[in-house]
PDB file of C-alpha atoms in Angstrom:
ATOM      1  CA  MET F1390      -3.029  25.176  44.746  1.00 43.00           C
ATOM      2  CA  ALA F1391      -0.426  22.955  42.425  1.00 44.00           C
ATOM      3  CA  ALA F1392       0.833  24.403  39.325  1.00 44.00           C
ATOM      4  CA  GLN F1393      -0.559  23.232  36.161  1.00 44.00           C
ATOM      5  CA  LYS F1394       1.774  20.840  33.762  1.00 45.00           C
ATOM      6  CA  PRO F1395       2.276  22.809  30.279  1.00 41.00           C
ATOM      7  CA  PRO F1396       0.423  20.805  27.208  1.00 40.00           C
ATOM      8  CA  ASP F1397       2.429  18.233  25.981  1.00 44.00           C
ATOM      9  CA  SER F1398       3.786  19.815  22.571  1.00 43.00           C
ATOM     10  CA  SER F1399       4.919  16.116  21.505  1.00 48.00           C
ATOM     11  CA  ARG F1400       1.240  15.016  21.813  1.00 53.00           C
ATOM     12  CA  ARG F1401      -0.113  17.825  20.246  1.00 53.00           C
ATOM     13  CA  SER F1402       1.753  17.700  17.033  1.00 86.00           C
ATOM     14  CA  ASP F1403       1.245  13.905  16.892  1.00 87.00           C
ATOM     15  CA  ARG F1404      -2.538  14.549  17.164  1.00 90.00           C
ATOM     16  CA  SER F1405      -2.373  17.353  14.406  1.00 93.00           C
ATOM     17  CA  HIS F1406      -0.027  14.694  12.098  1.00 93.00           C
ATOM     18  CA  ARG F1407      -2.659  12.239  12.330  1.00 92.00           C
ATOM     19  CA  ALA F1408      -5.736  15.059  11.772  1.00 95.00           C
ATOM     20  CA  ILE F1409      -3.750  16.174   8.630  1.00 95.00           C
ATOM     21  CA  CYS F1410      -3.025  12.529   7.227  1.00 94.00           C
ATOM     22  CA  ASP F1411      -6.494  11.479   7.961  1.00 93.00           C
ATOM     23  CA  ALA F1412      -8.004  14.687   6.020  1.00 94.00           C
ATOM     24  CA  ALA F1413      -5.638  14.186   3.289  1.00 93.00           C
ATOM     25  CA  LEU F1414      -7.128  10.463   2.545  1.00 91.00           C
ATOM     26  CA  ALA F1415     -10.654  11.511   3.189  1.00 91.00           C
ATOM     27  CA  LEU F1416     -10.569  14.705   0.831  1.00 92.00           C
ATOM     28  CA  VAL F1417      -9.003  12.623  -1.814  1.00 90.00           C
ATOM     29  CA  GLY F1418     -11.403  10.199  -1.549  1.00 85.00           C
ATOM     30  CA  GLU F1419     -14.319  12.739  -1.514  1.00 89.00           C
ATOM     31  CA  ILE F1420     -13.505  15.299  -4.142  1.00 90.00           C
ATOM     32  CA  GLY F1421     -10.719  13.826  -6.193  1.00 87.00           C
ATOM     33  CA  TYR F1422      -6.969  14.924  -5.862  1.00 88.00           C
ATOM     34  CA  ALA F1423      -7.101  18.161  -8.197  1.00 87.00           C
ATOM     35  CA  ARG F1424      -9.697  19.622  -6.221  1.00 92.00           C
ATOM     36  CA  THR F1425      -7.930  18.820  -2.772  1.00 93.00           C
ATOM     37  CA  THR F1426      -5.855  21.679  -1.659  1.00 95.00           C
ATOM     38  CA  ILE F1427      -3.609  22.292   1.100  1.00 96.00           C
ATOM     39  CA  GLU F1428      -6.274  25.068   2.722  1.00 96.00           C
ATOM     40  CA  GLY F1429      -8.728  22.398   2.156  1.00 96.00           C
ATOM     41  CA  ILE F1430      -6.655  19.962   4.456  1.00 96.00           C
ATOM     42  CA  ALA F1431      -6.047  22.407   6.937  1.00 96.00           C
ATOM     43  CA  ALA F1432      -9.535  23.246   7.270  1.00 96.00           C
ATOM     44  CA  ARG F1433     -10.651  19.657   7.843  1.00 96.00           C
ATOM     45  CA  ALA F1434      -7.751  18.894  10.051  1.00 95.00           C
ATOM     46  CA  GLY F1435      -8.525  21.946  12.183  1.00 95.00           C
ATOM     47  CA  VAL F1436      -5.289  23.368  12.022  1.00 95.00           C
ATOM     48  CA  GLY F1437      -3.490  26.396  10.255  1.00 94.00           C
ATOM     49  CA  LYS F1438      -1.989  25.831   6.632  1.00 92.00           C
ATOM     50  CA  GLN F1439       1.594  27.059   7.758  1.00 93.00           C
ATOM     51  CA  THR F1440       1.295  23.628  10.182  1.00 93.00           C
ATOM     52  CA  ILE F1441       1.369  21.448   6.931  1.00 94.00           C
ATOM     53  CA  TYR F1442       3.825  23.387   5.216  1.00 93.00           C
ATOM     54  CA  ARG F1443       5.833  23.197   8.209  1.00 93.00           C
ATOM     55  CA  TRP F1444       6.061  19.559   7.760  1.00 93.00           C
ATOM     56  CA  TRP F1445       5.043  18.705   4.091  1.00 93.00           C
ATOM     57  CA  PRO F1446       6.547  21.018   0.926  1.00 90.00           C
ATOM     58  CA  SER F1447       3.597  20.156  -0.799  1.00 89.00           C
ATOM     59  CA  LYS F1448       0.005  18.383  -1.301  1.00 90.00           C
ATOM     60  CA  ALA F1449       1.635  15.329  -3.160  1.00 89.00           C
ATOM     61  CA  ALA F1450       3.832  14.814   0.025  1.00 89.00           C
ATOM     62  CA  VAL F1451       1.026  15.078   2.483  1.00 93.00           C
ATOM     63  CA  LEU F1452      -0.751  12.445   0.560  1.00 91.00           C
ATOM     64  CA  LEU F1453       2.368  10.027   0.384  1.00 90.00           C
ATOM     65  CA  GLU F1454       2.984  10.062   3.711  1.00 91.00           C
ATOM     66  CA  ALA F1455      -0.584   9.544   4.819  1.00 91.00           C
ATOM     67  CA  PHE F1456      -1.053   6.750   2.209  1.00 86.00           C
ATOM     68  CA  LEU F1457       2.326   5.092   3.823  1.00 85.00           C
ATOM     69  CA  GLU F1458       0.908   5.354   7.392  1.00 86.00           C
ATOM     70  CA  GLU F1459      -2.346   3.968   6.018  1.00 81.00           C
ATOM     71  CA  SER F1460      -0.365   1.277   4.029  1.00 76.00           C
ATOM     72  CA  ALA F1461       1.703  -0.026   7.084  1.00 75.00           C
ATOM     73  CA  ARG F1462      -1.196  -0.074   9.552  1.00 75.00           C
ATOM     74  CA  ARG F1463      -3.111  -2.182   6.398  1.00 69.00           C
ATOM     75  CA  SER F1464      -0.108  -4.733   6.642  1.00 64.00           C
ATOM     76  CA  GLU F1465       0.208  -5.361  10.054  1.00 67.00           C
ATOM     77  CA  GLU F1466      -3.573  -6.242  10.261  1.00 63.00           C
ATOM     78  CA  LEU F1467      -2.929  -8.733   6.997  1.00 55.00           C
ATOM     79  CA  GLY F1468       0.396 -10.036   7.610  1.00 51.00           C
ATOM     80  CA  GLU F1469       1.809 -12.427  10.054  1.00 45.00           C
ATOM     81  CA  ALA F1470       4.652 -10.774  12.485  1.00 45.00           C
ATOM     82  CA  GLY F1471       8.263 -12.776  12.099  1.00 43.00           C
ATOM     83  CA  GLU F1472      10.360 -13.069  15.224  1.00 40.00           C
ATOM     84  CA  ASP F1473      12.063  -9.761  13.997  1.00 39.00           C
ATOM     85  CA  GLY F1474       8.573  -7.840  14.497  1.00 40.00           C
ATOM     86  CA  ALA F1475       8.303  -7.404  10.440  1.00 48.00           C
ATOM     87  CA  TYR F1476       5.401  -8.437   8.556  1.00 60.00           C
ATOM     88  CA  GLY F1477       5.147 -10.510   5.337  1.00 76.00           C
ATOM     89  CA  ILE F1478       2.728 -12.880   3.382  1.00 89.00           C
ATOM     90  CA  PRO F1479       1.814 -16.031   5.521  1.00 91.00           C
ATOM     91  CA  ASP F1480       3.607 -19.077   5.305  1.00 94.00           C
ATOM     92  CA  THR F1481       1.603 -21.878   6.063  1.00 94.00           C
ATOM     93  CA  GLY F1482       3.136 -24.646   3.533  1.00 93.00           C
ATOM     94  CA  ASP F1483       0.234 -24.103   1.062  1.00 96.00           C
ATOM     95  CA  LEU F1484       1.981 -21.727  -1.390  1.00 96.00           C
ATOM     96  CA  ALA F1485      -1.457 -20.961  -3.561  1.00 97.00           C
ATOM     97  CA  ALA F1486      -3.492 -20.891  -0.542  1.00 97.00           C
ATOM     98  CA  ASP F1487      -1.155 -17.862   0.841  1.00 97.00           C
ATOM     99  CA  LEU F1488      -0.770 -16.064  -2.270  1.00 97.00           C
ATOM    100  CA  LYS F1489      -4.650 -16.299  -2.692  1.00 97.00           C
ATOM    101  CA  PHE F1490      -5.324 -14.797   0.797  1.00 95.00           C
ATOM    102  CA  VAL F1491      -2.742 -11.807   0.038  1.00 94.00           C
ATOM    103  CA  LEU F1492      -3.836 -11.194  -3.559  1.00 95.00           C
ATOM    104  CA  ARG F1493      -7.822 -11.184  -2.387  1.00 96.00           C
ATOM    105  CA  ALA F1494      -6.447  -8.897   0.402  1.00 90.00           C
ATOM    106  CA  THR F1495      -4.774  -6.589  -2.548  1.00 90.00           C
ATOM    107  CA  VAL F1496      -8.205  -6.750  -4.406  1.00 94.00           C
ATOM    108  CA  ASP F1497     -10.084  -5.496  -1.486  1.00 92.00           C
ATOM    109  CA  GLY F1498      -7.756  -2.396  -1.113  1.00 86.00           C
ATOM    110  CA  LEU F1499      -7.815  -1.311  -4.405  1.00 89.00           C
ATOM    111  CA  ASN F1500     -11.545  -1.422  -4.464  1.00 92.00           C
ATOM    112  CA  ASP F1501     -11.871   0.277  -1.195  1.00 86.00           C
ATOM    113  CA  PRO F1502     -12.603   3.800  -2.111  1.00 76.00           C
ATOM    114  CA  VAL F1503     -10.625   5.274   0.851  1.00 73.00           C
ATOM    115  CA  SER F1504      -7.233   3.809  -0.547  1.00 78.00           C
ATOM    116  CA  ALA F1505      -8.325   3.516  -4.314  1.00 84.00           C
ATOM    117  CA  ALA F1506      -8.248   7.428  -4.939  1.00 84.00           C
ATOM    118  CA  PRO F1507      -5.125   8.097  -3.368  1.00 86.00           C
ATOM    119  CA  THR F1508      -3.119   5.245  -5.064  1.00 85.00           C
ATOM    120  CA  ARG F1509      -4.344   6.435  -8.201  1.00 86.00           C
ATOM    121  CA  ALA F1510      -3.667  10.119  -7.620  1.00 87.00           C
ATOM    122  CA  LEU F1511      -0.024   9.024  -6.622  1.00 86.00           C
ATOM    123  CA  ALA F1512       0.562   6.701  -9.385  1.00 85.00           C
ATOM    124  CA  ALA F1513      -0.342   9.551 -11.780  1.00 85.00           C
ATOM    125  CA  GLU F1514       1.737  12.263  -9.875  1.00 85.00           C
ATOM    126  CA  GLY F1515       4.748   9.598  -9.531  1.00 85.00           C
ATOM    127  CA  ILE F1516       4.407   9.415 -13.604  1.00 86.00           C
ATOM    128  CA  ILE F1517       4.805  13.661 -13.678  1.00 86.00           C
ATOM    129  CA  ASP F1518       7.129  14.094 -10.878  1.00 85.00           C
ATOM    130  CA  PRO F1519       9.825  11.396 -10.782  1.00 88.00           C
ATOM    131  CA  ALA F1520      11.152  12.388  -7.521  1.00 86.00           C
ATOM    132  CA  LEU F1521       7.857  11.495  -5.945  1.00 85.00           C
ATOM    133  CA  GLY F1522       7.483   8.628  -8.080  1.00 87.00           C
ATOM    134  CA  ALA F1523      10.952   7.356  -6.799  1.00 90.00           C
ATOM    135  CA  GLN F1524       9.641   7.515  -3.228  1.00 87.00           C
ATOM    136  CA  PHE F1525       6.119   6.273  -3.857  1.00 86.00           C
ATOM    137  CA  VAL F1526       7.947   2.848  -5.734  1.00 88.00           C
ATOM    138  CA  GLY F1527      11.166   2.938  -2.940  1.00 89.00           C
ATOM    139  CA  ASN F1528       9.174   3.638   0.258  1.00 84.00           C
ATOM    140  CA  LEU F1529       6.070   1.808  -0.591  1.00 82.00           C
ATOM    141  CA  LEU F1530       5.664  -0.406  -3.396  1.00 86.00           C
ATOM    142  CA  GLU F1531       9.426  -1.972  -3.232  1.00 90.00           C
ATOM    143  CA  PRO F1532       9.053  -3.047   0.473  1.00 87.00           C
ATOM    144  CA  GLN F1533       5.741  -4.969  -0.641  1.00 87.00           C
ATOM    145  CA  LEU F1534       7.092  -6.571  -3.791  1.00 92.00           C
ATOM    146  CA  GLN F1535      10.074  -7.938  -1.480  1.00 93.00           C
ATOM    147  CA  LEU F1536       7.458 -10.083   0.667  1.00 92.00           C
ATOM    148  CA  TYR F1537       6.536 -11.626  -2.197  1.00 95.00           C
ATOM    149  CA  VAL F1538      10.204 -12.366  -3.068  1.00 95.00           C
ATOM    150  CA  THR F1539      10.839 -13.884   0.368  1.00 95.00           C
ATOM    151  CA  ARG F1540       8.072 -16.079   0.589  1.00 96.00           C
ATOM    152  CA  LEU F1541       8.749 -17.258  -3.316  1.00 96.00           C
ATOM    153  CA  ARG F1542      12.334 -18.021  -2.069  1.00 96.00           C
ATOM    154  CA  ALA F1543      10.862 -19.763   0.901  1.00 96.00           C
ATOM    155  CA  ALA F1544       8.877 -22.072  -1.455  1.00 96.00           C
ATOM    156  CA  GLN F1545      11.943 -22.688  -3.409  1.00 96.00           C
ATOM    157  CA  GLU F1546      13.913 -23.683  -0.388  1.00 96.00           C
ATOM    158  CA  ALA F1547      11.016 -25.866   0.134  1.00 95.00           C
ATOM    159  CA  GLY F1548      11.355 -27.829  -3.081  1.00 95.00           C
ATOM    160  CA  GLN F1549       7.920 -26.285  -4.322  1.00 96.00           C
ATOM    161  CA  VAL F1550       8.758 -23.972  -6.793  1.00 96.00           C
ATOM    162  CA  ARG F1551      11.490 -24.519  -9.837  1.00 95.00           C
ATOM    163  CA  ALA F1552      15.153 -23.440  -8.904  1.00 95.00           C
ATOM    164  CA  ASP F1553      15.629 -21.596 -12.060  1.00 95.00           C
ATOM    165  CA  ILE F1554      12.604 -19.005 -11.400  1.00 95.00           C
ATOM    166  CA  ASP F1555      13.795 -15.576 -10.189  1.00 97.00           C
ATOM    167  CA  PRO F1556      11.065 -14.303  -7.714  1.00 96.00           C
ATOM    168  CA  ARG F1557      11.452 -10.995  -8.540  1.00 95.00           C
ATOM    169  CA  ILE F1558       9.974 -11.813 -12.386  1.00 95.00           C
ATOM    170  CA  ALA F1559       7.545 -14.098 -10.908  1.00 96.00           C
ATOM    171  CA  LEU F1560       6.126 -11.761  -8.381  1.00 96.00           C
ATOM    172  CA  GLU F1561       5.169  -9.470 -11.434  1.00 96.00           C
ATOM    173  CA  LEU F1562       3.231 -12.454 -13.147  1.00 96.00           C
ATOM    174  CA  LEU F1563       0.977 -11.921  -9.564  1.00 96.00           C
ATOM    175  CA  ILE F1564       1.039  -8.671  -9.431  1.00 95.00           C
ATOM    176  CA  ALA F1565       0.583  -6.999 -12.691  1.00 95.00           C
ATOM    177  CA  PRO F1566      -2.585  -8.614 -13.945  1.00 96.00           C
ATOM    178  CA  LEU F1567      -4.439  -7.026 -10.752  1.00 95.00           C
ATOM    179  CA  THR F1568      -2.696  -3.546 -11.260  1.00 92.00           C
ATOM    180  CA  HIS F1569      -3.614  -3.748 -15.297  1.00 93.00           C
ATOM    181  CA  ARG F1570      -6.917  -4.588 -14.966  1.00 94.00           C
ATOM    182  CA  TRP F1571      -7.455  -1.946 -12.006  1.00 92.00           C
ATOM    183  CA  LEU F1572      -5.494   1.068 -13.626  1.00 88.00           C
ATOM    184  CA  LEU F1573      -7.336   0.802 -16.676  1.00 89.00           C
ATOM    185  CA  ARG F1574     -10.277  -0.672 -15.415  1.00 91.00           C
ATOM    186  CA  THR F1575     -11.072  -3.139 -18.223  1.00 94.00           C
ATOM    187  CA  LEU F1576     -13.165  -5.481 -16.134  1.00 96.00           C
ATOM    188  CA  PRO F1577     -14.086  -6.010 -12.584  1.00 96.00           C
ATOM    189  CA  LEU F1578     -11.505  -6.972 -10.208  1.00 96.00           C
ATOM    190  CA  THR F1579     -12.666  -9.681  -7.921  1.00 97.00           C
ATOM    191  CA  HIS F1580     -11.644 -12.491  -5.544  1.00 98.00           C
ATOM    192  CA  ALA F1581     -12.247 -14.969  -8.804  1.00 98.00           C
ATOM    193  CA  TYR F1582     -10.058 -13.287 -11.032  1.00 98.00           C
ATOM    194  CA  ALA F1583      -6.964 -13.429  -8.228  1.00 98.00           C
ATOM    195  CA  ASP F1584      -7.686 -16.530  -7.775  1.00 98.00           C
ATOM    196  CA  GLN F1585      -7.301 -17.660 -11.300  1.00 98.00           C
ATOM    197  CA  VAL F1586      -4.139 -15.269 -11.881  1.00 98.00           C
ATOM    198  CA  VAL F1587      -2.378 -17.403  -8.725  1.00 98.00           C
ATOM    199  CA  ASP F1588      -3.411 -20.685 -10.591  1.00 97.00           C
ATOM    200  CA  LEU F1589      -2.321 -19.760 -13.762  1.00 97.00           C
ATOM    201  CA  THR F1590       0.944 -18.496 -12.623  1.00 97.00           C
ATOM    202  CA  LEU F1591       1.905 -21.139 -10.406  1.00 96.00           C
ATOM    203  CA  ARG F1592       1.840 -23.662 -13.307  1.00 95.00           C
ATOM    204  CA  GLY F1593       4.534 -22.279 -14.773  1.00 93.00           C
ATOM    205  CA  LEU F1594       6.200 -21.728 -11.396  1.00 94.00           C
ATOM    206  CA  LEU F1595       5.956 -25.079  -9.203  1.00 93.00           C
ATOM    207  CA  ILE F1596       7.643 -28.286  -9.391  1.00 85.00           C
ATOM    208  CA  GLN F1597       5.392 -30.514 -11.164  1.00 76.00           C
ATOM    209  CA  PRO F1598       5.204 -34.087  -9.739  1.00 69.00           C
TER     210      PRO F1598
END
């Protein structure tokens, strides 16, 4: 009788890691960040809480990593891969259409209960915990913002956007209105609103014929 191979610990760890991240996202969406606990995450994931503490120092750290992985997956679905394998905003030559495509996807993500609750929790926790806030901005927000910088610079090189425009400031004209409306719940966040933000912003960015 052939000897059985020992279990693959790396595969077991990968499964546990994925289960923990999925559990964290699910619980925050279902019961809120304040009521989510390490014990609850462990129970949902089917692991011991010491397994979680071996990899993360807090529930905020678990949620941040889970959200980063989920965001990366969504970026792959929405973006177009370049020659280096990186994903970015589509460049069809029509800047307005490309920006509307991405902002509409952003609206969908912010309105999705699965991602909305973790995003709000991390944004709030990042204000209280500067270290976590720096991780949230550096690992999640800044890479996404740089995609806008790249697309706007390409539009500048194509002679579509004014050369005196700072892409880093210009992208905030696109992102900030959506974030403000979403965070404060002032009015519904819709595709139509995203389209209007793009149209109004581009009036100040584009080279007029």
